[in-house]
């Protein structure tokens, strides 16, 4: 139960999308039943608005919520890659610092290089 | 041919070769938990709320009417309300897509910037690919296939080594 609640909390946008989609379908069905129950246009129009238009709006809200959830996933993936990149950068930076320190120490300890050359 | 410094002189590595002391400010994708800031929700929120309110008002008004001609205007109003609601959702998604696209662009820039250090990393890690080499007693930097290196045991040079290039293999 705790796991389910945690999942619902983390995936609130997908849960909202599913709820909106179900509500939209129910609204469309109710609108259809209400509209088909009368032959007068003036009595059908309120069902068209409360059932049809509202159902379409709820389905649109479900789509928006679901795509928002996908975008949030994409954003989390970006953050994960960026964090990996930063760790790699820090690692290379420390390696490079260590190398430069060692190279400077080596050159200072070696003193002036010999003048004789065997190449070019 | 670029000569970094005079051969045989003991010189510390140039300042420019050292890594920067502080990393550049991170992209927003690293600091923000979501592509949307609070301010981004204002316009889509207003449109969606307006759409719902207009829809409810229109539905209440047209439910009271019994003549089709009197209902039409409220029906049109309800459709406009639904349109405003959908437009708010579309704006919300467009902002999110834009921010994710910017996040990828920032990540690509960060990768390019950080991978600039990758040119130096093979020098630090033994066995990595190194362009220039030298051998004991040699004062110049050579390509690994330089003729002057024949029969000599070579060692890789760091990219910021200040010795001059070999005149034989430099232009090869």
Short mmCIF file of N, CA, C and O in Angstrom, two decimals, chain B residues 20-92:
data_model
loop_
_atom_site.label_atom_id
_atom_site.label_comp_id
_atom_site.label_asym_id
_atom_site.label_seq_id
_atom_site.Cartn_x
_atom_site.Cartn_y
_atom_site.Cartn_z
N UNK B 20 40.59 25.80 -15.34
CA UNK B 20 40.04 26.94 -14.61
C UNK B 20 39.75 26.56 -13.17
O UNK B 20 39.43 25.42 -12.87
N UNK B 21 39.90 27.55 -12.29
CA UNK B 21 39.75 27.25 -10.87
C UNK B 21 38.31 26.91 -10.52
O UNK B 21 38.04 26.07 -9.68
N UNK B 22 37.37 27.56 -11.17
CA UNK B 22 35.95 27.33 -10.86
C UNK B 22 35.22 26.93 -12.13
O UNK B 22 35.41 27.55 -13.16
N UNK B 23 34.37 25.95 -12.05
CA UNK B 23 33.59 25.60 -13.24
C UNK B 23 32.58 26.68 -13.56
O UNK B 23 32.16 27.43 -12.68
N UNK B 24 32.19 26.75 -14.84
CA UNK B 24 31.20 27.73 -15.27
C UNK B 24 29.85 27.41 -14.62
O UNK B 24 29.61 26.30 -14.18
N UNK B 25 29.02 28.42 -14.51
CA UNK B 25 27.71 28.20 -13.91
C UNK B 25 26.96 27.09 -14.64
O UNK B 25 26.97 27.03 -15.86
N UNK B 26 26.35 26.20 -13.86
CA UNK B 26 25.71 25.04 -14.46
C UNK B 26 24.44 25.45 -15.18
O UNK B 26 23.84 26.48 -14.91
N UNK B 27 24.02 24.62 -16.15
CA UNK B 27 22.78 24.88 -16.87
C UNK B 27 21.59 24.69 -15.95
O UNK B 27 21.69 24.07 -14.89
N UNK B 28 20.45 25.20 -16.39
CA UNK B 28 19.25 25.13 -15.55
C UNK B 28 18.79 23.70 -15.34
O UNK B 28 18.14 23.39 -14.34
N UNK B 29 19.16 22.82 -16.28
CA UNK B 29 18.73 21.43 -16.15
C UNK B 29 19.35 20.77 -14.93
O UNK B 29 18.87 19.73 -14.48
N UNK B 30 20.43 21.35 -14.40
CA UNK B 30 21.07 20.77 -13.22
C UNK B 30 20.49 21.30 -11.92
O UNK B 30 20.62 20.68 -10.88
N UNK B 31 19.89 22.46 -11.98
CA UNK B 31 19.44 23.11 -10.74
C UNK B 31 17.94 23.03 -10.52
O UNK B 31 17.48 22.95 -9.39
N UNK B 32 17.17 23.06 -11.61
CA UNK B 32 15.71 23.08 -11.46
C UNK B 32 15.14 21.66 -11.54
O UNK B 32 15.57 20.88 -12.38
N UNK B 33 14.18 21.33 -10.70
CA UNK B 33 13.62 19.98 -10.73
C UNK B 33 12.65 19.73 -11.87
O UNK B 33 12.26 18.60 -12.11
N UNK B 34 12.24 20.79 -12.56
CA UNK B 34 11.21 20.63 -13.59
C UNK B 34 11.49 21.62 -14.72
O UNK B 34 12.09 22.67 -14.50
N UNK B 35 11.06 21.31 -15.94
CA UNK B 35 11.27 22.27 -17.03
C UNK B 35 10.50 23.56 -16.84
O UNK B 35 10.85 24.58 -17.42
N UNK B 36 9.43 23.51 -16.04
CA UNK B 36 8.56 24.68 -15.89
C UNK B 36 8.91 25.45 -14.62
O UNK B 36 9.02 24.87 -13.54
N UNK B 37 9.07 26.76 -14.79
CA UNK B 37 9.14 27.63 -13.61
C UNK B 37 7.72 28.04 -13.25
O UNK B 37 6.80 27.91 -14.05
N UNK B 38 7.59 28.57 -12.03
CA UNK B 38 6.25 28.98 -11.58
C UNK B 38 5.66 30.05 -12.49
O UNK B 38 4.47 30.05 -12.79
N UNK B 39 6.52 30.93 -12.96
CA UNK B 39 6.02 32.03 -13.79
C UNK B 39 5.48 31.53 -15.13
O UNK B 39 4.64 32.17 -15.74
N UNK B 40 5.98 30.38 -15.57
CA UNK B 40 5.51 29.84 -16.85
C UNK B 40 4.06 29.38 -16.78
O UNK B 40 3.42 29.21 -17.81
N UNK B 41 3.57 29.15 -15.56
CA UNK B 41 2.21 28.61 -15.42
C UNK B 41 1.15 29.71 -15.44
O UNK B 41 -0.05 29.39 -15.48
N UNK B 42 1.58 30.97 -15.45
CA UNK B 42 0.58 32.05 -15.30
C UNK B 42 -0.37 32.10 -16.50
O UNK B 42 -1.59 31.97 -16.35
N UNK B 43 0.18 32.26 -17.70
CA UNK B 43 -0.68 32.41 -18.88
C UNK B 43 -1.48 31.13 -19.16
O UNK B 43 -2.71 31.21 -19.33
N UNK B 44 -0.84 29.95 -19.20
CA UNK B 44 -1.66 28.74 -19.41
C UNK B 44 -2.71 28.55 -18.31
O UNK B 44 -3.84 28.14 -18.59
N UNK B 45 -2.35 28.89 -17.06
CA UNK B 45 -3.30 28.75 -15.96
C UNK B 45 -4.48 29.68 -16.12
O UNK B 45 -5.65 29.28 -15.91
N UNK B 46 -4.20 30.93 -16.52
CA UNK B 46 -5.30 31.90 -16.73
C UNK B 46 -6.21 31.42 -17.86
O UNK B 46 -7.44 31.43 -17.74
N UNK B 47 -5.61 30.96 -18.95
CA UNK B 47 -6.42 30.51 -20.09
C UNK B 47 -7.28 29.30 -19.71
O UNK B 47 -8.47 29.25 -20.06
N UNK B 48 -6.68 28.36 -18.99
CA UNK B 48 -7.44 27.15 -18.62
C UNK B 48 -8.57 27.50 -17.66
O UNK B 48 -9.71 27.02 -17.84
N UNK B 49 -8.28 28.33 -16.67
CA UNK B 49 -9.32 28.73 -15.71
C UNK B 49 -10.43 29.49 -16.41
O UNK B 49 -11.63 29.24 -16.19
N UNK B 50 -10.02 30.42 -17.28
CA UNK B 50 -11.01 31.19 -18.03
C UNK B 50 -11.89 30.27 -18.87
O UNK B 50 -13.12 30.43 -18.93
N UNK B 51 -11.27 29.29 -19.50
CA UNK B 51 -12.03 28.36 -20.34
C UNK B 51 -13.05 27.59 -19.53
O UNK B 51 -14.21 27.45 -19.96
N UNK B 52 -12.64 27.10 -18.35
CA UNK B 52 -13.57 26.33 -17.51
C UNK B 52 -14.73 27.22 -17.04
O UNK B 52 -15.91 26.82 -17.09
N UNK B 53 -14.39 28.45 -16.60
CA UNK B 53 -15.43 29.36 -16.11
C UNK B 53 -16.41 29.69 -17.22
O UNK B 53 -17.64 29.65 -17.03
N UNK B 54 -15.89 30.01 -18.40
CA UNK B 54 -16.76 30.34 -19.54
C UNK B 54 -17.65 29.16 -19.88
O UNK B 54 -18.86 29.32 -20.14
N UNK B 55 -17.09 27.97 -19.85
CA UNK B 55 -17.88 26.78 -20.18
C UNK B 55 -19.03 26.59 -19.18
O UNK B 55 -20.18 26.33 -19.58
N UNK B 56 -18.71 26.75 -17.89
CA UNK B 56 -19.75 26.56 -16.87
C UNK B 56 -20.84 27.62 -17.02
O UNK B 56 -22.05 27.32 -17.00
N UNK B 57 -20.42 28.88 -17.20
CA UNK B 57 -21.40 29.96 -17.34
C UNK B 57 -22.29 29.72 -18.55
O UNK B 57 -23.53 29.83 -18.49
N UNK B 58 -21.66 29.36 -19.66
CA UNK B 58 -22.43 29.13 -20.88
C UNK B 58 -23.39 27.95 -20.71
O UNK B 58 -24.54 27.99 -21.19
N UNK B 59 -22.92 26.91 -20.04
CA UNK B 59 -23.79 25.74 -19.85
C UNK B 59 -25.00 26.11 -18.98
O UNK B 59 -26.13 25.74 -19.29
N UNK B 60 -24.76 26.88 -17.90
CA UNK B 60 -25.87 27.30 -17.03
C UNK B 60 -26.85 28.17 -17.80
O UNK B 60 -28.08 28.00 -17.70
N UNK B 61 -26.32 29.08 -18.60
CA UNK B 61 -27.20 29.99 -19.34
C UNK B 61 -28.03 29.26 -20.40
O UNK B 61 -29.23 29.48 -20.51
N UNK B 62 -27.38 28.37 -21.14
CA UNK B 62 -28.14 27.72 -22.21
C UNK B 62 -29.08 26.65 -21.68
O UNK B 62 -30.05 26.27 -22.35
N UNK B 63 -28.83 26.17 -20.46
CA UNK B 63 -29.76 25.20 -19.88
C UNK B 63 -31.10 25.83 -19.55
O UNK B 63 -32.12 25.14 -19.49
N UNK B 64 -31.08 27.16 -19.31
CA UNK B 64 -32.32 27.85 -18.98
C UNK B 64 -33.17 28.14 -20.21
O UNK B 64 -34.36 28.42 -20.08
N UNK B 65 -32.55 28.14 -21.37
CA UNK B 65 -33.27 28.52 -22.58
C UNK B 65 -33.97 27.29 -23.17
O UNK B 65 -33.45 26.17 -23.10
N UNK B 66 -35.12 27.54 -23.77
CA UNK B 66 -35.85 26.45 -24.40
C UNK B 66 -35.95 26.65 -25.91
O UNK B 66 -36.48 25.80 -26.61
N UNK B 67 -35.41 27.78 -26.39
CA UNK B 67 -35.45 28.06 -27.83
C UNK B 67 -34.03 27.91 -28.39
O UNK B 67 -33.08 28.46 -27.85
N UNK B 68 -33.94 27.16 -29.43
CA UNK B 68 -32.65 26.85 -30.05
C UNK B 68 -31.86 28.10 -30.42
O UNK B 68 -30.66 28.19 -30.18
N UNK B 69 -32.56 29.10 -31.00
CA UNK B 69 -31.87 30.32 -31.44
C UNK B 69 -31.24 31.06 -30.26
O UNK B 69 -30.22 31.72 -30.43
N UNK B 70 -31.86 30.97 -29.10
CA UNK B 70 -31.29 31.65 -27.92
C UNK B 70 -30.12 30.87 -27.34
O UNK B 70 -29.31 31.41 -26.57
N UNK B 71 -30.06 29.60 -27.67
CA UNK B 71 -28.98 28.78 -27.12
C UNK B 71 -27.69 28.87 -27.93
O UNK B 71 -26.60 28.65 -27.40
N UNK B 72 -27.85 29.24 -29.22
CA UNK B 72 -26.68 29.16 -30.12
C UNK B 72 -25.51 30.00 -29.63
O UNK B 72 -24.36 29.55 -29.61
N UNK B 73 -25.81 31.24 -29.20
CA UNK B 73 -24.71 32.11 -28.78
C UNK B 73 -23.97 31.54 -27.57
O UNK B 73 -22.74 31.60 -27.47
N UNK B 74 -24.74 30.94 -26.65
CA UNK B 74 -24.09 30.34 -25.48
C UNK B 74 -23.31 29.08 -25.86
O UNK B 74 -22.27 28.79 -25.28
N UNK B 75 -23.82 28.40 -26.85
CA UNK B 75 -23.09 27.22 -27.35
C UNK B 75 -21.75 27.63 -27.95
O UNK B 75 -20.71 27.00 -27.71
N UNK B 76 -21.81 28.71 -28.73
CA UNK B 76 -20.56 29.23 -29.31
C UNK B 76 -19.60 29.66 -28.19
O UNK B 76 -18.39 29.41 -28.24
N UNK B 77 -20.16 30.31 -27.17
CA UNK B 77 -19.33 30.72 -26.04
C UNK B 77 -18.70 29.52 -25.36
O UNK B 77 -17.51 29.56 -24.98
N UNK B 78 -19.46 28.45 -25.20
CA UNK B 78 -18.89 27.24 -24.58
C UNK B 78 -17.75 26.67 -25.42
O UNK B 78 -16.72 26.24 -24.88
N UNK B 79 -17.95 26.69 -26.74
CA UNK B 79 -16.88 26.20 -27.61
C UNK B 79 -15.63 27.09 -27.50
O UNK B 79 -14.49 26.59 -27.51
N UNK B 80 -15.84 28.39 -27.40
CA UNK B 80 -14.69 29.29 -27.23
C UNK B 80 -13.97 29.02 -25.90
O UNK B 80 -12.75 29.06 -25.81
N UNK B 81 -14.77 28.77 -24.86
CA UNK B 81 -14.16 28.43 -23.57
C UNK B 81 -13.33 27.18 -23.66
O UNK B 81 -12.20 27.12 -23.13
N UNK B 82 -13.87 26.17 -24.35
CA UNK B 82 -13.10 24.94 -24.53
C UNK B 82 -11.83 25.22 -25.32
O UNK B 82 -10.76 24.67 -25.02
N UNK B 83 -11.95 26.10 -26.32
CA UNK B 83 -10.77 26.46 -27.10
C UNK B 83 -9.71 27.13 -26.25
O UNK B 83 -8.52 26.85 -26.39
N UNK B 84 -10.14 28.04 -25.36
CA UNK B 84 -9.18 28.71 -24.47
C UNK B 84 -8.50 27.69 -23.56
O UNK B 84 -7.28 27.76 -23.32
N UNK B 85 -9.26 26.74 -23.08
CA UNK B 85 -8.70 25.71 -22.21
C UNK B 85 -7.63 24.90 -22.95
O UNK B 85 -6.53 24.68 -22.44
N UNK B 86 -7.96 24.48 -24.15
CA UNK B 86 -7.00 23.68 -24.94
C UNK B 86 -5.78 24.53 -25.29
O UNK B 86 -4.64 24.04 -25.25
N UNK B 87 -6.01 25.80 -25.61
CA UNK B 87 -4.89 26.68 -25.93
C UNK B 87 -3.94 26.80 -24.74
O UNK B 87 -2.70 26.80 -24.91
N UNK B 88 -4.49 26.91 -23.54
CA UNK B 88 -3.65 26.94 -22.34
C UNK B 88 -2.79 25.69 -22.22
O UNK B 88 -1.60 25.77 -21.92
N UNK B 89 -3.40 24.54 -22.49
CA UNK B 89 -2.64 23.30 -22.43
C UNK B 89 -1.54 23.25 -23.48
O UNK B 89 -0.41 22.81 -23.20
N UNK B 90 -1.87 23.72 -24.68
CA UNK B 90 -0.86 23.71 -25.75
C UNK B 90 0.29 24.65 -25.39
O UNK B 90 1.47 24.31 -25.59
N UNK B 91 -0.03 25.82 -24.84
CA UNK B 91 1.03 26.74 -24.42
C UNK B 91 1.93 26.11 -23.37
O UNK B 91 3.16 26.23 -23.41
N UNK B 92 1.30 25.43 -22.42
CA UNK B 92 2.05 24.76 -21.35
C UNK B 92 3.03 23.76 -21.94
O UNK B 92 4.20 23.70 -21.57
#
